[in-house]
Amino acid sequence: MKKILITLMLGLMLPLSVTAAEVVIECPETTNPGEEITCNINLNSNEEVIGFEADITTSTSLVYKNYTKANGWAGDSSKNKFLIYGNKVSGNSINLGTYTYLVSKEASGILTVTFNNFKIADSQTNPLPAQTSVERKIRVKSTDNTLSSLTVSGTTLDFSKDTTTYNVEVDSNATTITAIPTDQYASVAGTGNVNLNYGPNKFDITVTAENGTTKVYTINITRPDNRSTNNNLKALSLSNGSISFDANKTTYDINIDASTTAIT
């Protein structure tokens, strides 16, 4: 009977223009698909509060699991209705309980939890004015680990975010790799100024999505070896004796005077 009486009294309340009670909903700012999250329901009030009722709406990707009442409160809160009574409290951060939701595996973008149509009663069952509604937004962490652009100085890449291996040639001892992620919350490692050895050089660019998943783009850079392979002599002569020099000949037999002890 007490429950029905308080519910009726709350239902008769009229909205007032001055806010005497403040409803605070604390939900995580971000989440991942498949995670379980909790939202704490708090109240700030200088007046003693004996009952609180509100309607609840949530995004379809938030699956209601349960509501846990705070100590001292009674009521029948559910997925779409918040109803508690029986306690007499005032002050800041009055805990009214916790809602638990499961984020669906298909969730993406922004999820919302909204409390509205507040009906708050003081210890004399008089209405306390409060906000019209409170909405909390929960952003599902991005799974995007792709790049929107990838460049290598000194050459041109035919870039596509779905292509993860590239083979290019750069005729230089160094180059600069630049990569920009598609998603603003993703991070990139492996870019910047790099030195090139003659021949093949391999560089891995790792993109980490906000939710922790990674994708690796591999750039195989070949630096052509333009160094001369000519290891021939241009001339060969002796200080004593004569030699018929041929750049392609590597062995010579020469005759010198018997008195010669050294040659240059």
Backbone as JSON, one array per atom type, in Angstrom:
{
  "sequence": "MKKILITLMLGLMLPLSVTAAEVVIECPETTNPGEEITCNINLNSNEEVIGFEADITTSTSLVYKNYTKANGWAGDSSKNKFLIYGNKVSGNSINLGTYTYLVSKEASGILTVTFNNFKIADSQTNPLPAQTSVERKIRVKSTDNTLSSLTVSGTTLDFSKDTTTYNVEVDSNATTITAIPTDQYASVAGTGNVNLNYGPNKFDITVTAENGTTKVYTINITRPDNRSTNNNLKALSLSNGSISFDANKTTYDINIDASTTAIT",
  "N": [[0.84, -1.2, 0.0], [1.97, 1.19, 0.78], [3.87, 1.54, -1.2], [2.2, 1.92, -3.48], [0.87, 4.28, -2.75], [2.94, 6.19, -2.6], [3.83, 6.11, -5.25], [1.56, 7.13, -6.55], [1.52, 9.72, -5.48], [3.92, 10.71, -6.5], [3.23, 10.7, -9.16], [1.42, 12.77, -9.3], [2.86, 15.07, -9.27], [3.84, 18.35, -10.28], [5.74, 20.03, -12.81], [8.32, 22.24, -11.84], [9.95, 25.48, -12.03], [12.42, 25.93, -10.91], [15.44, 24.32, -10.18], [15.86, 21.98, -7.75], [16.82, 19.53, -7.17], [19.33, 17.43, -8.48], [19.89, 15.13, -10.96], [22.27, 12.66, -11.59], [23.97, 10.75, -13.89], [26.32, 8.28, -14.25], [28.21, 6.9, -16.61], [30.48, 4.81, -18.51], [32.76, 6.47, -20.76], [33.62, 5.29, -23.1], [33.4, 2.12, -24.82], [33.66, -1.41, -25.71], [32.46, -3.6, -28.31], [30.51, -6.32, -27.11], [31.26, -6.02, -24.48], [30.54, -5.64, -20.95], [28.86, -3.09, -19.25], [28.45, -0.61, -16.65], [26.18, 1.74, -15.25], [26.03, 4.26, -12.97], [23.57, 5.63, -10.83], [22.99, 8.69, -9.47], [22.12, 11.26, -7.06], [21.86, 14.69, -6.34], [20.9, 16.72, -3.73], [19.62, 19.26, -1.66], [17.45, 18.99, -0.12], [15.66, 16.54, 1.8], [15.17, 13.43, 0.31], [12.66, 11.14, -0.55], [11.61, 9.54, -2.48], [11.89, 8.53, -5.94], [11.21, 8.69, -9.34], [11.43, 7.73, -12.78], [11.46, 7.64, -16.4], [13.13, 5.41, -18.66], [15.19, 5.24, -21.47], [17.12, 3.51, -23.89], [19.82, 2.89, -26.23], [19.37, 0.46, -28.82], [21.45, -1.31, -28.99], [22.33, -1.64, -26.46], [21.94, -4.0, -24.16], [19.74, -4.7, -21.63], [20.63, -5.89, -18.43], [20.52, -5.98, -15.53], [19.32, -4.29, -12.56], [20.73, -2.86, -9.7], [19.84, -2.1, -6.53], [20.71, 0.63, -4.37], [21.85, 0.58, -0.95], [19.27, 0.71, 1.48], [17.14, 1.5, -0.07], [13.97, 0.78, -1.59], [11.88, -0.7, -4.16], [10.77, -1.15, -7.62], [12.46, -1.11, -9.99], [13.15, -1.32, -13.48], [13.91, -2.32, -16.88], [12.9, -0.17, -18.44], [11.85, 1.56, -16.58], [12.41, 3.54, -13.75], [12.14, 3.29, -10.37], [12.2, 4.07, -7.07], [11.97, 4.11, -3.46], [11.33, 4.92, 0.02], [13.6, 5.59, 1.51], [15.29, 8.21, 3.37], [17.14, 10.73, 2.5], [19.7, 13.24, 2.0], [21.88, 15.61, 0.37], [25.04, 15.55, -1.47], [25.85, 13.45, -4.28], [24.19, 11.18, -3.77], [23.77, 7.85, -3.77], [21.73, 5.94, -5.86], [21.61, 3.52, -7.04], [22.62, 0.99, -9.48], [22.74, 0.42, -12.95], [23.16, -2.28, -15.17], [24.46, -3.14, -18.3], [24.75, -5.04, -21.35], [26.86, -4.68, -24.04], [26.08, -5.06, -27.36], [27.53, -7.31, -29.79], [27.49, -6.29, -32.3], [27.51, -3.62, -32.02], [28.15, -0.14, -32.67], [29.46, 3.19, -33.18], [27.71, 5.8, -31.45], [26.25, 5.19, -28.33], [23.37, 5.54, -26.24], [22.09, 6.41, -22.99], [19.21, 7.36, -21.44], [17.5, 9.2, -19.02], [14.33, 10.39, -18.18], [11.38, 12.45, -17.62], [11.24, 13.03, -14.81], [10.24, 12.44, -11.45], [10.38, 13.48, -8.35], [10.26, 13.13, -4.88], [10.13, 14.88, -1.78], [10.79, 14.51, 1.79], [8.3, 15.03, 2.8], [6.66, 14.2, 0.89], [6.36, 16.11, -1.06], [6.76, 17.62, -4.29], [9.98, 17.81, -5.83], [11.72, 20.02, -7.84], [13.61, 19.26, -10.83], [16.03, 18.51, -13.43], [14.83, 18.29, -16.84], [15.54, 16.04, -18.32], [18.17, 13.58, -18.45], [20.9, 12.66, -20.34], [23.28, 10.25, -21.3], [26.11, 9.67, -23.25], [27.75, 7.03, -24.84], [30.57, 6.04, -26.39], [31.3, 3.65, -28.81], [34.28, 1.96, -29.11], [36.42, 2.4, -31.89], [37.02, 0.02, -34.51], [38.57, 0.36, -36.66], [41.47, -0.11, -38.36], [42.85, 0.8, -40.54], [44.75, 2.58, -43.1], [44.5, 5.89, -44.42], [46.16, 7.15, -46.12], [49.4, 6.61, -47.59], [52.72, 7.25, -48.05], [55.93, 7.39, -49.71], [58.86, 9.1, -49.82], [60.51, 10.13, -52.81], [59.5, 8.28, -54.52], [56.51, 6.81, -55.96], [53.54, 5.53, -54.6], [51.02, 3.22, -55.43], [48.5, 3.5, -53.78], [46.17, 1.72, -51.73], [43.82, 1.29, -49.18], [43.22, -1.29, -48.58], [45.24, -2.8, -49.55], [48.14, -4.3, -48.45], [50.84, -4.74, -48.92], [53.69, -3.42, -50.51], [55.91, -2.79, -53.23], [58.66, -0.99, -54.09], [61.07, 1.25, -55.66], [63.82, 3.17, -54.67], [66.19, 5.5, -55.36], [68.3, 6.39, -53.41], [70.05, 7.22, -50.35], [68.42, 7.45, -48.2], [64.99, 7.84, -47.05], [61.62, 9.09, -46.57], [58.92, 7.91, -44.77], [55.49, 8.29, -44.7], [52.42, 8.08, -43.04], [48.89, 8.11, -42.66], [46.27, 7.49, -40.47], [42.98, 6.11, -41.06], [40.98, 6.39, -39.15], [40.43, 8.69, -36.51], [41.07, 7.95, -33.94], [42.9, 5.94, -34.1], [46.31, 4.71, -33.99], [49.67, 5.04, -35.32], [52.65, 3.33, -36.1], [56.12, 3.14, -37.01], [56.77, 4.92, -38.99], [58.42, 7.8, -40.56], [61.79, 9.2, -40.96], [64.01, 7.11, -42.7], [66.91, 5.07, -43.17], [68.49, 3.75, -46.1], [69.81, 0.75, -47.24], [71.98, -0.58, -49.81], [70.27, -2.5, -52.19], [67.61, -4.73, -51.1], [65.19, -3.41, -48.76], [63.18, -3.64, -45.93], [60.2, -2.43, -44.49], [57.89, -2.18, -41.87], [54.71, -0.94, -41.26], [52.69, -0.31, -38.63], [49.34, -0.23, -37.78], [47.25, 0.61, -35.18], [44.09, 0.06, -34.05], [41.53, 1.83, -32.15], [40.37, 0.01, -30.44], [42.37, -1.79, -30.05], [43.04, -3.73, -31.97], [45.2, -4.7, -34.68], [46.79, -3.81, -37.81], [49.14, -4.52, -40.34], [51.09, -2.82, -42.62], [53.31, -3.44, -45.21], [56.29, -2.27, -46.63], [58.43, -2.81, -49.2], [61.43, -1.7, -50.1], [63.65, -1.16, -52.66], [66.94, -0.28, -53.07], [68.8, 0.71, -55.73], [72.01, -0.52, -56.67], [74.31, 1.47, -57.69], [76.97, 1.69, -57.71], [80.3, 1.64, -59.07], [81.59, -1.24, -60.71], [84.1, -1.59, -61.71], [87.18, -2.8, -61.3], [89.68, -2.69, -62.39], [93.13, -1.97, -63.26], [94.42, 1.15, -64.42], [96.91, 1.7, -65.39], [100.2, 0.18, -65.37], [103.43, 0.01, -64.27], [107.02, -0.45, -64.03], [109.92, 0.4, -62.11], [112.3, -0.6, -62.93], [112.92, -2.39, -65.64], [110.7, -3.58, -68.16], [107.19, -3.63, -69.0], [104.46, -5.0, -70.61], [101.55, -3.68, -70.43], [98.26, -4.76, -69.82], [94.93, -4.21, -69.2], [93.21, -6.28, -68.71], [94.81, -8.34, -68.1], [96.28, -10.21, -65.55], [98.61, -11.4, -64.68], [102.13, -11.24, -64.96], [105.3, -11.83, -66.5], [108.54, -10.8, -66.04], [111.81, -9.56, -66.96], [114.73, -8.65, -65.26], [117.75, -6.81, -64.46], [120.52, -8.6, -63.05], [121.77, -7.34, -60.99], [119.86, -5.86, -59.76], [118.22, -5.01, -56.85], [115.85, -4.12, -55.85], [112.61, -3.01, -56.81], [110.25, -0.58, -57.94]],
  "CA": [[0.0, 0.0, 0.0], [2.87, 2.34, 0.85], [4.45, 1.7, -2.53], [1.18, 2.48, -4.37], [0.6, 5.65, -2.33], [4.06, 7.06, -3.02], [3.81, 6.18, -6.71], [0.51, 8.07, -6.94], [1.95, 11.07, -5.12], [4.93, 11.12, -7.49], [2.55, 10.91, -10.42], [0.67, 14.03, -9.27], [3.76, 16.22, -9.19], [3.87, 19.27, -11.4], [7.08, 20.54, -13.01], [8.61, 23.59, -11.34], [10.95, 26.16, -12.84], [13.7, 26.01, -10.2], [16.01, 23.0, -9.95], [16.25, 21.75, -6.36], [17.5, 18.24, -7.16], [20.09, 17.19, -9.71], [20.11, 13.72, -11.25], [23.58, 12.45, -12.21], [24.18, 9.4, -14.4], [27.74, 8.06, -14.54], [28.46, 5.76, -17.49], [31.8, 4.93, -19.15], [32.77, 7.27, -21.98], [33.84, 4.4, -24.25], [33.23, 0.68, -24.57], [33.92, -2.29, -26.84], [31.38, -4.57, -28.56], [30.6, -7.52, -26.3], [31.61, -5.71, -23.1], [29.49, -5.32, -19.99], [29.1, -1.77, -18.66], [27.54, -0.21, -15.57], [25.86, 3.16, -15.11], [25.62, 4.6, -11.6], [22.54, 6.67, -10.74], [23.21, 9.48, -8.27], [21.25, 12.42, -6.89], [22.29, 15.78, -5.47], [19.72, 17.45, -3.24], [19.69, 19.87, -0.33], [16.25, 18.55, 0.58], [15.54, 15.1, 1.99], [14.45, 12.76, -0.77], [12.06, 9.88, -0.11], [11.24, 8.72, -3.63], [12.34, 9.02, -7.24], [10.68, 7.91, -10.47], [11.83, 8.25, -14.08], [11.42, 6.73, -17.55], [14.46, 5.13, -19.18], [15.34, 4.76, -22.85], [18.52, 3.21, -24.23], [20.06, 2.42, -27.59], [19.03, -0.96, -28.98], [22.67, -2.11, -28.83], [22.56, -1.85, -25.03], [21.01, -5.03, -23.69], [19.55, -4.59, -20.19], [20.9, -7.1, -17.66], [19.92, -5.9, -14.21], [19.45, -3.08, -11.75], [21.08, -3.15, -8.31], [19.47, -0.97, -5.67], [21.63, 1.03, -3.31], [21.37, 0.23, 0.39], [18.26, 1.57, 2.1], [16.05, 1.82, -0.99], [13.08, -0.28, -2.09], [11.32, -0.3, -5.44], [10.69, -2.14, -8.69], [13.08, -0.56, -11.2], [13.28, -2.3, -14.55], [14.6, -1.86, -18.07], [12.38, 1.11, -18.93], [11.26, 2.35, -15.5], [13.2, 3.67, -12.53], [11.25, 3.63, -9.27], [12.69, 3.72, -5.74], [11.31, 4.86, -2.39], [11.5, 4.35, 1.35], [14.75, 6.12, 2.23], [15.27, 9.65, 3.57], [18.53, 11.17, 2.39], [19.98, 14.52, 1.34], [23.3, 15.86, 0.17], [25.57, 15.35, -2.81], [26.23, 12.09, -4.69], [23.38, 10.15, -3.13], [23.72, 6.72, -4.7], [20.41, 5.34, -5.98], [21.73, 2.18, -7.59], [23.45, 0.79, -10.67], [22.21, -0.34, -14.07], [24.18, -3.04, -15.9], [24.08, -3.42, -19.69], [25.69, -5.75, -22.21], [26.98, -4.04, -25.36], [25.98, -6.11, -28.39], [28.75, -7.48, -30.6], [27.34, -5.51, -33.53], [27.4, -2.2, -31.67], [29.11, 0.81, -33.24], [29.03, 4.58, -33.06], [27.35, 6.37, -30.15], [25.13, 4.59, -27.61], [22.82, 6.5, -25.27], [21.22, 6.05, -21.86], [18.48, 8.58, -21.16], [16.48, 9.24, -17.96], [13.49, 11.58, -18.33], [10.1, 12.49, -16.89], [11.58, 12.87, -13.39], [9.29, 12.74, -10.39], [11.16, 13.33, -7.13], [9.48, 13.56, -3.71], [10.89, 15.12, -0.55], [10.35, 13.71, 2.93], [6.88, 15.3, 3.02], [6.06, 13.78, -0.4], [6.19, 17.25, -1.95], [7.62, 17.47, -5.46], [11.22, 18.57, -5.94], [12.04, 20.24, -9.25], [14.9, 18.75, -11.31], [16.15, 18.66, -14.88], [13.81, 17.6, -17.63], [16.08, 14.73, -18.66], [19.63, 13.44, -18.44], [21.35, 11.69, -21.34], [24.7, 9.94, -21.32], [26.55, 9.08, -24.51], [28.85, 6.06, -24.7], [31.1, 5.8, -27.74], [31.89, 2.33, -29.03], [35.63, 2.14, -29.63], [36.54, 2.06, -33.3], [37.81, -1.15, -34.91], [39.22, 0.71, -37.94], [42.93, -0.09, -38.29], [43.36, 1.03, -41.89], [45.34, 3.87, -43.42], [43.86, 6.67, -45.48], [47.22, 7.48, -47.09], [50.73, 6.08, -47.32], [53.65, 7.79, -49.05], [57.38, 7.2, -49.55], [59.52, 10.15, -50.6], [61.4, 9.63, -53.86], [58.8, 7.33, -55.38], [55.06, 6.91, -55.9], [52.83, 4.31, -54.26], [49.64, 3.08, -55.88], [47.99, 3.11, -52.46], [44.79, 1.36, -51.4], [43.81, 0.92, -47.77], [43.07, -2.74, -48.46], [46.49, -3.43, -50.0], [49.05, -4.18, -47.31], [52.24, -4.95, -49.31], [54.1, -2.57, -51.62], [57.29, -2.95, -53.68], [59.06, 0.22, -54.8], [62.51, 1.49, -55.79], [64.24, 4.52, -54.31], [67.63, 5.65, -55.62], [68.79, 7.34, -52.42], [70.5, 6.54, -49.13], [67.41, 7.64, -47.16], [63.67, 8.24, -47.52], [60.68, 9.4, -45.5], [57.64, 7.19, -44.86], [54.41, 9.03, -44.05], [51.16, 7.33, -43.03], [47.79, 8.75, -41.93], [45.2, 6.52, -40.23], [41.63, 6.48, -41.48], [40.21, 6.77, -37.97], [41.15, 9.66, -35.68], [41.49, 7.34, -32.68], [43.93, 4.93, -34.37], [47.69, 5.16, -33.91], [50.54, 4.48, -36.36], [54.06, 3.18, -35.71], [57.0, 2.68, -38.08], [56.95, 5.95, -40.02], [59.5, 8.75, -40.31], [62.97, 9.12, -41.81], [64.69, 5.81, -42.61], [68.09, 4.89, -44.02], [68.36, 2.66, -47.07], [70.99, 0.02, -47.68], [71.89, -1.04, -51.19], [69.49, -3.73, -52.29], [66.27, -4.72, -50.5], [64.95, -2.88, -47.41], [61.79, -3.92, -45.56], [59.67, -1.59, -43.42], [56.52, -2.51, -41.46], [53.93, 0.16, -40.67], [51.64, -0.94, -37.83], [48.2, 0.62, -37.42], [46.51, 0.05, -34.06], [42.76, 0.65, -33.88], [41.24, 2.25, -30.79], [40.03, -1.16, -29.62], [43.57, -2.6, -29.87], [43.35, -4.6, -33.1], [46.27, -4.12, -35.5], [47.01, -4.17, -39.22], [50.51, -4.19, -40.72], [51.39, -2.51, -44.02], [54.72, -3.71, -45.46], [56.87, -1.6, -47.79], [59.72, -3.34, -49.63], [62.1, -0.67, -50.88], [64.93, -1.57, -53.24], [67.86, 0.79, -53.46], [69.69, 0.17, -56.76], [73.43, -0.37, -56.39], [74.91, 2.12, -58.86], [78.41, 1.82, -57.54], [81.08, 1.04, -60.16], [82.17, -2.57, -60.51], [85.4, -1.6, -62.39], [88.32, -2.97, -60.39], [90.87, -2.83, -63.22], [94.14, -0.91, -63.23], [94.53, 1.97, -65.63], [98.3, 1.59, -65.87], [101.1, -0.58, -64.5], [104.82, 0.18, -64.75], [108.08, -0.81, -63.09], [111.07, 1.31, -62.14], [113.4, -1.29, -63.61], [112.34, -3.41, -66.48], [109.54, -3.12, -68.95], [106.02, -4.48, -68.9], [103.42, -4.72, -71.6], [100.36, -3.69, -69.58], [96.93, -5.02, -70.37], [94.01, -4.11, -68.06], [92.55, -7.56, -68.5], [95.82, -9.35, -67.76], [96.6, -10.09, -64.13], [99.91, -12.04, -64.4], [103.18, -10.81, -65.88], [106.67, -12.31, -66.32], [109.45, -9.74, -66.48], [113.25, -9.78, -66.81], [115.45, -7.5, -64.71], [119.18, -7.02, -64.3], [120.87, -9.4, -61.9], [122.22, -6.45, -59.9], [118.72, -5.15, -59.16], [117.79, -5.54, -55.54], [114.49, -3.65, -55.53], [111.88, -2.29, -57.88], [109.01, 0.09, -57.55]],
  "C": [[0.86, 1.24, 0.0], [3.47, 2.63, -0.51], [3.47, 2.37, -3.49], [0.92, 3.94, -4.04], [1.7, 6.59, -2.8], [4.09, 7.21, -4.52], [2.76, 7.16, -7.19], [0.91, 9.5, -6.63], [2.99, 11.59, -6.11], [4.26, 11.45, -8.81], [1.79, 12.22, -10.47], [1.56, 15.26, -9.28], [3.7, 17.06, -10.46], [5.28, 19.8, -11.57], [7.21, 21.97, -12.49], [9.78, 24.18, -12.11], [12.32, 26.19, -12.2], [14.19, 24.6, -9.89], [16.48, 22.89, -8.5], [17.0, 20.44, -6.21], [18.18, 18.03, -8.5], [20.35, 15.69, -9.86], [21.42, 13.58, -12.02], [23.7, 10.99, -12.62], [25.65, 9.27, -14.8], [27.9, 6.77, -15.32], [29.87, 5.9, -18.07], [31.7, 5.74, -20.44], [32.91, 6.41, -23.22], [33.63, 2.95, -23.83], [33.6, -0.09, -25.82], [32.7, -3.18, -27.07], [31.6, -5.83, -27.71], [30.94, -7.28, -24.85], [30.36, -5.48, -22.25], [29.83, -3.99, -19.33], [28.08, -1.52, -17.55], [27.36, 1.3, -15.58], [25.34, 3.4, -13.69], [24.62, 5.75, -11.62], [22.72, 7.38, -9.41], [22.27, 10.68, -8.25], [21.9, 13.42, -5.95], [21.06, 16.56, -5.03], [19.98, 18.0, -1.85], [18.49, 19.5, 0.54], [16.28, 17.04, 0.76], [14.68, 14.51, 0.88], [13.94, 11.42, -0.26], [11.69, 8.97, -1.28], [11.66, 9.36, -4.94], [11.81, 8.08, -8.32], [11.12, 8.56, -11.77], [11.62, 7.19, -15.15], [12.83, 6.58, -18.09], [14.36, 4.67, -20.63], [16.82, 4.55, -23.12], [18.61, 2.83, -25.7], [19.79, 0.91, -27.66], [20.26, -1.85, -28.8], [23.06, -2.3, -27.37], [21.5, -2.82, -24.52], [20.94, -4.97, -22.16], [19.81, -5.93, -19.51], [20.25, -7.06, -16.28], [20.08, -4.52, -13.61], [19.72, -3.5, -10.32], [20.77, -1.94, -7.46], [20.58, -0.65, -4.68], [21.01, 0.69, -1.97], [20.33, 1.24, 0.89], [17.07, 1.87, 1.22], [15.24, 0.57, -1.32], [12.56, 0.19, -3.44], [11.37, -1.43, -6.46], [11.25, -1.55, -9.99], [13.3, -1.68, -12.21], [14.0, -1.67, -15.74], [14.18, -0.44, -18.45], [11.83, 2.02, -17.84], [12.17, 2.34, -14.28], [12.26, 4.12, -11.42], [11.85, 3.12, -7.96], [12.02, 4.6, -4.7], [11.76, 4.27, -1.05], [12.68, 4.85, 2.13], [14.56, 7.62, 2.44], [16.71, 10.14, 3.61], [18.6, 12.54, 1.74], [21.48, 14.66, 1.21], [23.72, 15.6, -1.26], [25.94, 13.88, -3.03], [25.51, 11.02, -3.89], [23.24, 9.0, -4.13], [22.34, 6.06, -4.67], [20.46, 3.94, -6.57], [22.52, 2.17, -8.89], [22.7, -0.04, -11.7], [23.37, -1.03, -14.8], [23.65, -3.39, -17.28], [25.17, -4.25, -20.37], [25.68, -5.07, -23.58], [26.98, -5.14, -26.41], [27.25, -6.15, -29.23], [28.69, -6.69, -31.89], [27.34, -4.01, -33.27], [28.5, -1.36, -32.33], [28.58, 2.22, -33.02], [28.76, 5.0, -31.62], [26.13, 5.66, -29.58], [24.64, 5.59, -26.56], [22.01, 5.81, -24.18], [20.54, 7.34, -21.42], [17.45, 8.35, -20.05], [15.66, 10.51, -18.17], [12.19, 11.42, -17.55], [10.33, 12.26, -15.39], [10.41, 13.25, -12.49], [10.0, 12.43, -9.07], [10.36, 13.9, -5.97], [10.4, 13.78, -2.52], [10.27, 14.31, 0.6], [8.88, 13.93, 3.28], [6.04, 14.92, 1.8], [5.72, 14.96, -1.3], [7.15, 17.09, -3.13], [8.87, 18.35, -5.38], [11.52, 18.77, -7.42], [13.44, 19.73, -9.59], [14.98, 18.98, -12.81], [15.02, 17.92, -15.58], [14.26, 16.19, -17.97], [17.61, 14.76, -18.53], [19.99, 12.34, -19.44], [22.85, 11.49, -21.23], [25.03, 9.22, -22.62], [27.79, 8.21, -24.27], [29.33, 5.72, -26.11], [31.74, 4.41, -27.81], [33.25, 2.53, -29.7], [35.71, 1.64, -31.08], [37.4, 0.82, -33.51], [38.6, -0.88, -36.19], [40.73, 0.81, -37.76], [43.55, 0.06, -39.68], [44.01, 2.41, -42.01], [44.52, 4.57, -44.49], [44.87, 7.11, -46.52], [48.54, 6.9, -46.62], [51.66, 6.56, -48.43], [55.09, 7.47, -48.67], [58.05, 8.24, -50.43], [60.48, 9.53, -51.61], [60.77, 8.62, -54.77], [57.3, 7.54, -55.21], [54.46, 5.55, -55.59], [51.44, 4.33, -54.86], [48.86, 2.57, -54.67], [46.51, 2.77, -52.47], [44.8, 0.87, -49.97], [43.7, -0.58, -47.55], [44.29, -3.5, -48.96], [47.55, -3.21, -48.93], [50.52, -4.4, -47.66], [52.55, -4.13, -50.56], [55.58, -2.81, -51.93], [57.66, -1.75, -54.54], [60.59, 0.31, -54.85], [62.8, 2.95, -55.47], [65.75, 4.61, -54.48], [68.2, 6.73, -54.7], [69.24, 6.55, -51.2], [69.52, 6.69, -47.97], [66.09, 8.04, -47.8], [62.79, 8.53, -46.31], [59.37, 8.69, -45.77], [56.6, 7.97, -44.06], [53.12, 8.24, -44.15], [50.13, 8.06, -42.17], [46.68, 7.72, -41.72], [43.85, 7.04, -40.7], [40.83, 7.02, -40.31], [41.04, 7.66, -37.06], [41.67, 9.06, -34.38], [42.55, 6.25, -32.87], [45.32, 5.55, -34.25], [48.54, 4.41, -34.93], [51.96, 4.44, -35.84], [54.86, 2.69, -36.92], [57.24, 3.68, -39.18], [58.14, 6.85, -39.67], [60.64, 8.59, -41.29], [63.68, 7.79, -41.6], [65.87, 5.78, -43.56], [67.89, 3.68, -44.91], [69.73, 2.05, -47.37], [70.85, -0.3, -49.16], [71.15, -2.37, -51.22], [68.16, -3.61, -51.58], [66.26, -4.17, -49.08], [63.47, -3.08, -47.1], [61.38, -3.05, -44.38], [58.22, -1.97, -43.15], [55.89, -1.3, -40.78], [52.74, -0.47, -39.96], [50.58, 0.08, -37.44], [47.41, -0.08, -36.32], [45.19, 0.79, -33.91], [42.54, 1.01, -32.41], [40.95, 1.05, -29.88], [41.21, -2.13, -29.47], [43.91, -3.53, -31.01], [44.34, -3.9, -34.04], [46.22, -4.62, -36.94], [48.41, -3.7, -39.6], [50.58, -3.97, -42.23], [52.9, -2.67, -44.21], [55.18, -3.01, -46.74], [58.24, -2.2, -48.05], [60.37, -2.34, -50.57], [63.45, -1.2, -51.37], [65.74, -0.34, -53.6], [68.83, 0.23, -54.48], [71.15, 0.46, -56.41], [74.11, 0.15, -57.66], [76.42, 2.31, -58.73], [79.15, 1.08, -58.66], [81.61, -0.33, -59.75], [83.55, -2.69, -61.18], [86.53, -1.67, -61.37], [89.63, -3.22, -61.15], [91.86, -1.69, -62.96], [94.13, -0.14, -64.54], [95.9, 1.85, -66.24], [99.11, 0.79, -64.86], [102.51, -0.46, -65.08], [105.8, -0.18, -63.64], [109.23, 0.17, -63.23], [112.26, 0.7, -62.87], [112.81, -2.46, -64.38], [111.14, -2.86, -67.21], [108.42, -4.15, -68.84], [105.01, -4.06, -69.96], [102.06, -4.84, -70.9], [99.08, -3.92, -70.38], [95.98, -5.05, -69.18], [93.33, -5.43, -67.74], [93.51, -8.68, -68.12], [96.25, -9.15, -66.32], [97.93, -10.72, -63.74], [100.93, -11.65, -65.46], [104.51, -11.48, -65.5], [107.61, -11.25, -66.87], [110.9, -10.17, -66.23], [113.9, -8.51, -66.28], [116.94, -7.85, -64.56], [119.46, -7.8, -63.01], [121.27, -8.55, -60.71], [121.08, -5.73, -59.2], [118.28, -5.8, -57.88], [116.37, -5.13, -55.16], [113.9, -2.95, -56.71], [110.66, -1.62, -57.29], [108.12, 0.23, -58.77]]
}
